[in-house]
Structures are given as structure tokens and as C-alpha cells.
Amino acid sequence: MQSFKRKSPEEILKSIYELHRGRLKVYVGAVNGSGKTYHMLREGQMLKAEGIDVVICAVSTLQRPETVEQLAGLERVPSIHWKQDGMEKKDLNLDALVRRNPEVVLVDGLAHANREGASFPTRLEDIHYLLGHGISVITTVNIYELRGMTELVQKLVGIEVKDTVPEGTLELADEVRLIDVSPETLLQRLAAGHLRNIPDKAVFNRGNLGVLRELALRWMAEGVNDTLEKHREEQGLIGAAGVAERILVSAQYHWNGSIYVRRGQQIARRLNGDMLVVTFVNPRRKLSPEAATFKRSLTQLSEKVGAKFAELPLPTRRMLPQALVRYAMEHRVTRIVLGHSKQTRMQELWQGSIVGDILKQTKNVDIFVVADRAETEGERILPAKIREEHGAAEPYRRLSEAEVEQQIGRIRRGRFKVYIGAAPGVGKTYTMLREGNDLRKKGIDVRIGLLETHGRDETTAQVGALPSFSRAVLDYRGTQLEEMDTASILARNPEVVLVDELAHTNMPGSKHKKRYEDVLEILEAGISVISTMNIQHLESLNDAVEQITGVRVRETVPDFILRQADEVELIDVAPKALQQRMREGKIYAMDKVDQALGNFFKTGNLIALRELALRELADDVDERLESWQRRSPLRGGANREEVIFVGVTLSSGAERLIRRGFRIAYRLKASWHVFYRHNGSGFTPQEQERLQAIERLTRRLGGTFEMQKGPRTRKLGEALVRKADELGSTQMILGQSGRNRWQRLWRGDVVSLLLRQARHMDILVVADFDPMAQIKKEGNFFSTE
């Protein structure tokens, strides 16, 4: 922490300058028509309503009806019009703006290039000029107009961009907000004639729009990650934050080093994580000619796959586990990748086990041990093309009766759209209601099925003319409780129904236990649903959210619900803006504000949840792209057919392993199995309850569950390997052993046994996790508070 450190004269001068400098906010979109100008103007209207002096200049609505509506009452400072290649251009009138001296100016097109002879060559420089005069600016930009993205965008979708802004420009902004829109919504706007002057309509197809959207989400997530790491550094925290994946490959100058790097590359790509490669050498020993050759090969491969390479000194082998764990913590690593040991048990006892010692020292870092299969199968781990599905490869194949019925069901089913946010108060319900009113203006029968305004005036005002279904009243132990009246919705049969808080658990006595089950029934009846949820309610992210916030979320929805949605859109809000809304009483009642800001709404939590939401939605977009286009996605294809085997006990960590197994299997497009072996004759009531809970979670996430009874034995590891081999497993997932040293000596250590007996498969040992532990770096030591 630096809070008591005296500021330097330069820091003082900078702070004084920033008091006078205007604020810069940028709305980022994937493509023209995403709604950047609309949101910018709507924010201008809100600022004006609060008494702030707002003007507009060089704003282009392109006559889009919803955007034009937002101009009403906003003062316009005339721009300077000129033409280039027959196209009308608008430059900012800097002299007029400075004379008018508003508090805020709204201006489109951050990447705009000015006319010849203008005061500055670019709009970016114009904006810096205004900021220097104390005028705040809100502006817009497309993701492909950022100079670091232009080459990639041209390669992927064929857009050639002339006017750009320098890389790193948006790092200077006080606030950046992404406007996320699904390809379906953009194509609907295009078909309705609301998108005019689109530069290249040939690029405006679902696949290209999906690619641009994913790039925008991932670019935004990287920026948020930088902010999160800076915040954690200021707090003195080290280790992974629980959001972004960072893979560390430990390799030696040996023939199998490239195998580990390749496997690490495949993991990093599918998990969309950064990758590091580290090797340890004895500084007192000169490398042999063979080792020097392997070094050149390893450094070249690391550079090729985009991994950061480091060679670190290590006097003795016994110091390797501690050095590796320290390096992993300092670099916020989430997973260490290394090879299987070939030591016998006696050698491990005499010389020490590297993997075993690493497991003892790690906290919140998974250990991935690469299978020893290279000698028999070669570099099978190299990325390969994904197999095409029959539908793409055989367009003339006649559908079976079952396939026809399935297609008919999809046609009859209502459309499902979900607005997702990083936290309460970002504006999901507000946006859902606004879309409902827009649909109603088009003559579509839209009704509110269930609405939770939480007393927020802005949200209540958006209800407008939307009719609502009355809630069903249930009697529970003498108390009258209210829930969504699904029966009335089905009987009335509107075209679209708005349903808030998808993850809600229904009151006892309801037809369904969860609200999402009501939604599925409504969709099956042919009624479309627009709903809302927060990222922390996604079942497979439950552990990540607890690691970030220290809070275990009880109300969740299974991941398949999000995958069933036809559209998923993110409502993105910067943490500081969300906290300001909280302080103004726009999210919770004023008597709850201080408690919320000190707990769930802490800056670090909000930054991390925002990044989690961005990355999760980017992965969702990537999966949809792969499904639409039958081609390898931006993250790269899964390398081979994988089968994931998760071994669990009835301990409290079982759910964590199951969720991890699901997320890995989903990204690798693998089948997955959960296996429990009961070493006893019967179950206590508590054990029976735990077993049922574990089985329910497995099936809810789409896995298969199997329980096997066996005698109490030290050969549990053999039973697990036997079952994994029977299922054709390529990767086994286990939790860290909870046994102490004496228990391991007396009863054996299952993880150590499996690391010896299952060297033919990959083994992932999931980190033991303490959500309340905060790891800080003090001098050369790690401390937990």
C-alpha cells in the first residue's frame, strides 16, 4: 500500500492539472449500428436533466429513428461541413465550442480525420484540446478503428479502415463502455431500414458480425484485466484474481519440452488465457551441446506461440517446487503445466516428489500434469482441424423422423433473449423494458410477466404503456406469497413476455422450483421471452465468483439455459459509474449503500466481475461462431476427441470439481463423467443427502454420474484408473488431498498414487481454495491475512 507515501512535486502538479482537465468517456462498439450514438445521446439527456450544461457537435444520427428521438432538447453547436470523395464530413468547430464553454460536449467518430488546413489533423487531437480547456467529452469509436486491431480485422472479415486512432488511446479515457449487440439484432435493424450508409454491406453478415463482436468483447476484457491487476498491485495482493486464465508451462531443455509447450498452448487457446514458459538451470553448470540445442528450439517455439519465456537460476533440484510456486504467484498464474515424473515411490521418498511438493505449497493454482504418451503416439497434442458435422458436410442428406420432429420443435418454440450484467444495477431490467416498449410500438403483443424494479425510479419510468400480468398468490404456512403466474401467461398467449431475474428460486408450492423452468415452459408454448440475469448466477462460475467476492451465490441457473438463448447481450458499465449510481441511491436504498460499497460493490470485486462477464460472453460468441460457420473459432479448435473423468468424494469440494470438469469439457467439446467410489456397506442420512446433491449437479450440467461400492481399501487409486480407462478417459480431474502427513503415511495419498499409476493420461489437480484468504507480498515473503 502506498497511501502514506509523500507525493512527488510531479505527482502533485499532475493531480492539480487533472482537477481542471475535462473528463473523457468513450462508447465502443463492434460495428456501425451497434447503438453507440444512441447511448451517448441518452446519457447527454440524463446529464441535462441533472442540470449539467451539455451540447452536441458533429453528431451523426444517420436518421435512425431511435437515435433521432434522443436529440430532442439538446443544444447543437454547428459543425464545419466539407466533402471528401463525394461524402459529407463534419469537423468540430473548436473556436465556437471554446467560446460556448459547455461542461460536456457530445461528439461522434473519435477516429475521424479532419479537413486539410484544420487546426489539428485528427478529432482525437481536437478532443484533447477541449479537455485541456476543462470541457468534458463523450465520444464513440468502433473496435476496428483502434490501430492495433485494424490488421486483424482486415484479415478476419475484410474491412479496410482508413481513419484510426493510435494504440493505447483509450487507456487515457476516464471511462470506457462497450455497447454489446448481437448479430441478430443488427441484422433486424438492417432489414428494417434503420441502418443507412453502411460502408460495406457484404461484410454485414452474421458470421462477420460475430467475429467483430468477439474481438470487441475480448479487447475490452484485456483492458479490464489490466485495470484489475493494477488495482490488486496497489492493494499489495499477489496471485490469481480468479478471472483470467494464465498458463505457466514448466519445461526443461529436453526433448519433451516442446510437448509440454504445445499442450500448454492448446489449453491456453481454448481457455483464452495468456501463456508463460519457464525453465530452471543451474548457474554453476554450463549447458551441454544437446541442452543448448533444445534451448534454441524451446525459445523459438515459445515465441511462435506467443508465450513469454524466462530462464531462471536454480542451484539445487530440491528448490524447484518453491521457486516455481513463487514465480507462479508473482505472475498471477492459474494453472501450472508440467510433465509426469518417472520416479518410483522409493525414489520419491528419498529424493522428494516435485509435483507432490508443488501441491503442498500451492493455493488457488491448479496443477496440470501432461500424459507421458509422446513415445507411443508422437505429437498427437498438436492442434488439428475440428471435424465437420454431418449437416455441413452432407447438405442433401435426408433428415430422419426424429430430426424432423426436433426441427419442428425449434420452429414452434418462442425466441429467447437474455440480458446479462456483471452486477445488480447495471441496467438490465431498464434495457429489457425499453426493448419491450420498442416492440410494442411495432404492433407486437408484449406483456410483463414478472418485473422487479427494486424501487428504482429510472426502471419504473421505463414500464411506459406495457401491460403486466398479475402475480399468483400462494399460501405457505399461513403466509401469502407472490410468484409469476405462468398459467395466466400461457392462457393469455402473448407474442412476447418480459421476465426479470432468471435465476430466482420460486416459493414452495409453485409448479416449478426455479423461474428458468417456467421460462422453458413458456418458450415451448411458442411465446418469446426476454429475460435478465447477472454473471454470478451462472452455475459453472459459482466458484470463480466466490473466489472474487468471498460470497457463495445460492441462486444459479445451469449453463445450458444460456446456450439455449437465441440472443445474449451484455450490459456493460464501468465500476466507478456503478458505484456512483449506488451512492446516489439508484440501486439500493440509501441505508444499504455503505454496506454494499464495503462488500460486494468493492472496486476490486466489480472490476473482476466485469472482466468475468466480458470473457464469458466472448466465449459464448466464439462457440456460436463455430456452430454457425463450421470452422475453427478464434480460440482455435479442440485438438482431439477428449473424455474427461472427474473423481470426487462426498467432501464440500466435490461441487467445485464437477463445475471445473464441466467447464473444461465444454471448451474441449468433450464428454465428461463424474465417478464416486463408496468404501463402506451403507450410507448415513448425511452421506445420502450429499450423494444426491452431487448427482443432481452433475446431471444439471449435462454430465454422467456413476457411483461404485467397494471394500475399504488402500487401492482406491487403482479403482479410479480402472474406471477411467474403461471410459476411454484422456484427462482425469482430482482435488488436492485433505489428509495430513500421518494419514497419508497410514492410509496412502490417492493423488500421489494416481500420478504414478495414470501416467498415460493428463491429470489436473484442482487447487484447494480458501475464499477468505487474501495473499499479500511483504518483502521477500508471502503472507495471508
PDB file of C-alpha atoms in Angstrom, residues 258-369:
ATOM      1  CA  SER A 258       8.202 -28.832 -26.814  1.00  0.00           C
ATOM      2  CA  ILE A 259       5.496 -31.383 -25.994  1.00  0.00           C
ATOM      3  CA  TYR A 260       4.621 -29.511 -22.796  1.00  0.00           C
ATOM      4  CA  VAL A 261       4.664 -26.131 -24.539  1.00  0.00           C
ATOM      5  CA  ARG A 262       2.341 -27.402 -27.271  1.00  0.00           C
ATOM      6  CA  ARG A 263      -0.057 -28.820 -24.705  1.00  0.00           C
ATOM      7  CA  GLY A 264       0.083 -25.575 -22.772  1.00  0.00           C
ATOM      8  CA  GLN A 265      -0.653 -23.675 -25.981  1.00  0.00           C
ATOM      9  CA  GLN A 266      -3.756 -25.747 -26.662  1.00  0.00           C
ATOM     10  CA  ILE A 267      -5.028 -25.239 -23.106  1.00  0.00           C
ATOM     11  CA  ALA A 268      -4.326 -21.506 -23.214  1.00  0.00           C
ATOM     12  CA  ARG A 269      -6.108 -21.060 -26.551  1.00  0.00           C
ATOM     13  CA  ARG A 270      -9.231 -22.953 -25.563  1.00  0.00           C
ATOM     14  CA  LEU A 271      -9.387 -21.122 -22.234  1.00  0.00           C
ATOM     15  CA  ASN A 272      -8.420 -17.840 -23.928  1.00  0.00           C
ATOM     16  CA  GLY A 273      -5.590 -17.329 -21.456  1.00  0.00           C
ATOM     17  CA  ASP A 274      -2.102 -15.892 -21.501  1.00  0.00           C
ATOM     18  CA  MET A 275       0.811 -18.316 -21.543  1.00  0.00           C
ATOM     19  CA  LEU A 276       4.241 -18.276 -19.927  1.00  0.00           C
ATOM     20  CA  VAL A 277       7.107 -20.747 -20.246  1.00  0.00           C
ATOM     21  CA  VAL A 278       9.771 -21.060 -17.565  1.00  0.00           C
ATOM     22  CA  THR A 279      12.843 -23.241 -17.291  1.00  0.00           C
ATOM     23  CA  PHE A 280      15.348 -23.571 -14.441  1.00  0.00           C
ATOM     24  CA  VAL A 281      19.080 -24.047 -14.884  1.00  0.00           C
ATOM     25  CA  ASN A 282      21.995 -24.480 -12.515  1.00  0.00           C
ATOM     26  CA  PRO A 283      24.093 -21.291 -12.935  1.00  0.00           C
ATOM     27  CA  ARG A 284      27.259 -23.206 -11.947  1.00  0.00           C
ATOM     28  CA  ARG A 285      26.923 -25.689 -14.784  1.00  0.00           C
ATOM     29  CA  LYS A 286      27.489 -24.988 -18.454  1.00  0.00           C
ATOM     30  CA  LEU A 287      24.774 -26.248 -20.821  1.00  0.00           C
ATOM     31  CA  SER A 288      25.711 -29.332 -22.817  1.00  0.00           C
ATOM     32  CA  PRO A 289      25.599 -29.025 -26.637  1.00  0.00           C
ATOM     33  CA  GLU A 290      22.391 -31.083 -26.637  1.00  0.00           C
ATOM     34  CA  ALA A 291      20.759 -28.862 -23.973  1.00  0.00           C
ATOM     35  CA  ALA A 292      21.830 -25.726 -25.882  1.00  0.00           C
ATOM     36  CA  THR A 293      20.097 -27.102 -28.978  1.00  0.00           C
ATOM     37  CA  PHE A 294      16.911 -27.789 -27.010  1.00  0.00           C
ATOM     38  CA  LYS A 295      17.127 -24.264 -25.550  1.00  0.00           C
ATOM     39  CA  ARG A 296      17.113 -22.694 -29.023  1.00  0.00           C
ATOM     40  CA  SER A 297      14.197 -24.895 -30.024  1.00  0.00           C
ATOM     41  CA  LEU A 298      12.211 -24.056 -26.868  1.00  0.00           C
ATOM     42  CA  THR A 299      12.754 -20.289 -27.102  1.00  0.00           C
ATOM     43  CA  GLN A 300      11.771 -20.275 -30.792  1.00  0.00           C
ATOM     44  CA  LEU A 301       8.633 -22.312 -30.088  1.00  0.00           C
ATOM     45  CA  SER A 302       7.659 -20.042 -27.186  1.00  0.00           C
ATOM     46  CA  GLU A 303       7.989 -17.009 -29.442  1.00  0.00           C
ATOM     47  CA  LYS A 304       5.977 -18.719 -32.168  1.00  0.00           C
ATOM     48  CA  VAL A 305       3.040 -19.500 -29.865  1.00  0.00           C
ATOM     49  CA  GLY A 306       3.130 -16.041 -28.245  1.00  0.00           C
ATOM     50  CA  ALA A 307       4.353 -17.186 -24.830  1.00  0.00           C
ATOM     51  CA  LYS A 308       6.606 -15.188 -22.533  1.00  0.00           C
ATOM     52  CA  PHE A 309       9.822 -17.180 -21.924  1.00  0.00           C
ATOM     53  CA  ALA A 310      12.001 -16.983 -18.811  1.00  0.00           C
ATOM     54  CA  GLU A 311      15.152 -18.841 -17.768  1.00  0.00           C
ATOM     55  CA  LEU A 312      15.730 -18.742 -14.016  1.00  0.00           C
ATOM     56  CA  PRO A 313      18.723 -19.831 -11.927  1.00  0.00           C
ATOM     57  CA  LEU A 314      18.245 -22.789  -9.590  1.00  0.00           C
ATOM     58  CA  PRO A 315      21.214 -24.153  -7.580  1.00  0.00           C
ATOM     59  CA  THR A 316      19.556 -27.415  -6.476  1.00  0.00           C
ATOM     60  CA  ARG A 317      16.671 -29.579  -7.642  1.00  0.00           C
ATOM     61  CA  ARG A 318      15.030 -29.568  -4.209  1.00  0.00           C
ATOM     62  CA  MET A 319      14.448 -25.815  -4.509  1.00  0.00           C
ATOM     63  CA  LEU A 320      12.453 -26.184  -7.735  1.00  0.00           C
ATOM     64  CA  PRO A 321       8.928 -26.529  -6.230  1.00  0.00           C
ATOM     65  CA  GLN A 322       9.312 -23.423  -4.077  1.00  0.00           C
ATOM     66  CA  ALA A 323      10.836 -21.402  -6.930  1.00  0.00           C
ATOM     67  CA  LEU A 324       8.129 -22.487  -9.383  1.00  0.00           C
ATOM     68  CA  VAL A 325       5.288 -21.699  -6.982  1.00  0.00           C
ATOM     69  CA  ARG A 326       6.794 -18.298  -6.141  1.00  0.00           C
ATOM     70  CA  TYR A 327       7.111 -17.441  -9.845  1.00  0.00           C
ATOM     71  CA  ALA A 328       3.520 -18.583 -10.435  1.00  0.00           C
ATOM     72  CA  MET A 329       2.168 -16.430  -7.615  1.00  0.00           C
ATOM     73  CA  GLU A 330       4.078 -13.335  -8.697  1.00  0.00           C
ATOM     74  CA  HIS A 331       2.782 -13.708 -12.264  1.00  0.00           C
ATOM     75  CA  ARG A 332      -0.834 -14.432 -11.245  1.00  0.00           C
ATOM     76  CA  VAL A 333      -0.795 -17.920 -12.764  1.00  0.00           C
ATOM     77  CA  THR A 334      -3.955 -20.031 -12.555  1.00  0.00           C
ATOM     78  CA  ARG A 335      -2.539 -23.310 -13.862  1.00  0.00           C
ATOM     79  CA  ILE A 336       0.935 -24.868 -13.884  1.00  0.00           C
ATOM     80  CA  VAL A 337       1.607 -27.354 -16.701  1.00  0.00           C
ATOM     81  CA  LEU A 338       4.434 -29.870 -16.248  1.00  0.00           C
ATOM     82  CA  GLY A 339       5.290 -33.458 -17.093  1.00  0.00           C
ATOM     83  CA  HIS A 340       4.748 -36.709 -15.222  1.00  0.00           C
ATOM     84  CA  SER A 341       7.577 -37.905 -13.031  1.00  0.00           C
ATOM     85  CA  LYS A 342       9.142 -41.280 -13.776  1.00  0.00           C
ATOM     86  CA  GLN A 343      10.317 -41.810 -10.209  1.00  0.00           C
ATOM     87  CA  THR A 344       9.305 -44.846  -8.191  1.00  0.00           C
ATOM     88  CA  ARG A 345       7.724 -44.397  -4.784  1.00  0.00           C
ATOM     89  CA  MET A 346      11.046 -45.154  -3.064  1.00  0.00           C
ATOM     90  CA  GLN A 347      12.824 -42.565  -5.221  1.00  0.00           C
ATOM     91  CA  GLU A 348      10.168 -40.007  -4.344  1.00  0.00           C
ATOM     92  CA  LEU A 349      10.588 -40.721  -0.630  1.00  0.00           C
ATOM     93  CA  TRP A 350      14.377 -40.447  -0.907  1.00  0.00           C
ATOM     94  CA  GLN A 351      14.735 -37.550  -3.382  1.00  0.00           C
ATOM     95  CA  GLY A 352      11.386 -35.840  -2.887  1.00  0.00           C
ATOM     96  CA  SER A 353       8.480 -35.510  -5.343  1.00  0.00           C
ATOM     97  CA  ILE A 354       8.461 -32.284  -7.356  1.00  0.00           C
ATOM     98  CA  VAL A 355       4.744 -32.468  -8.143  1.00  0.00           C
ATOM     99  CA  GLY A 356       3.933 -33.522  -4.579  1.00  0.00           C
ATOM    100  CA  ASP A 357       5.926 -30.644  -3.105  1.00  0.00           C
ATOM    101  CA  ILE A 358       4.297 -28.188  -5.530  1.00  0.00           C
ATOM    102  CA  LEU A 359       0.855 -29.406  -4.457  1.00  0.00           C
ATOM    103  CA  LYS A 360       1.726 -28.844  -0.800  1.00  0.00           C
ATOM    104  CA  GLN A 361       2.776 -25.236  -1.434  1.00  0.00           C
ATOM    105  CA  THR A 362       0.150 -24.011  -3.923  1.00  0.00           C
ATOM    106  CA  LYS A 363      -3.004 -22.100  -3.065  1.00  0.00           C
ATOM    107  CA  ASN A 364      -5.552 -21.275  -5.771  1.00  0.00           C
ATOM    108  CA  VAL A 365      -3.286 -22.656  -8.524  1.00  0.00           C
ATOM    109  CA  ASP A 366      -4.236 -25.815 -10.453  1.00  0.00           C
ATOM    110  CA  ILE A 367      -1.584 -28.360 -11.412  1.00  0.00           C
ATOM    111  CA  PHE A 368      -1.869 -29.956 -14.863  1.00  0.00           C
ATOM    112  CA  VAL A 369       0.361 -32.995 -15.413  1.00  0.00           C
TER     113      VAL A 369
END
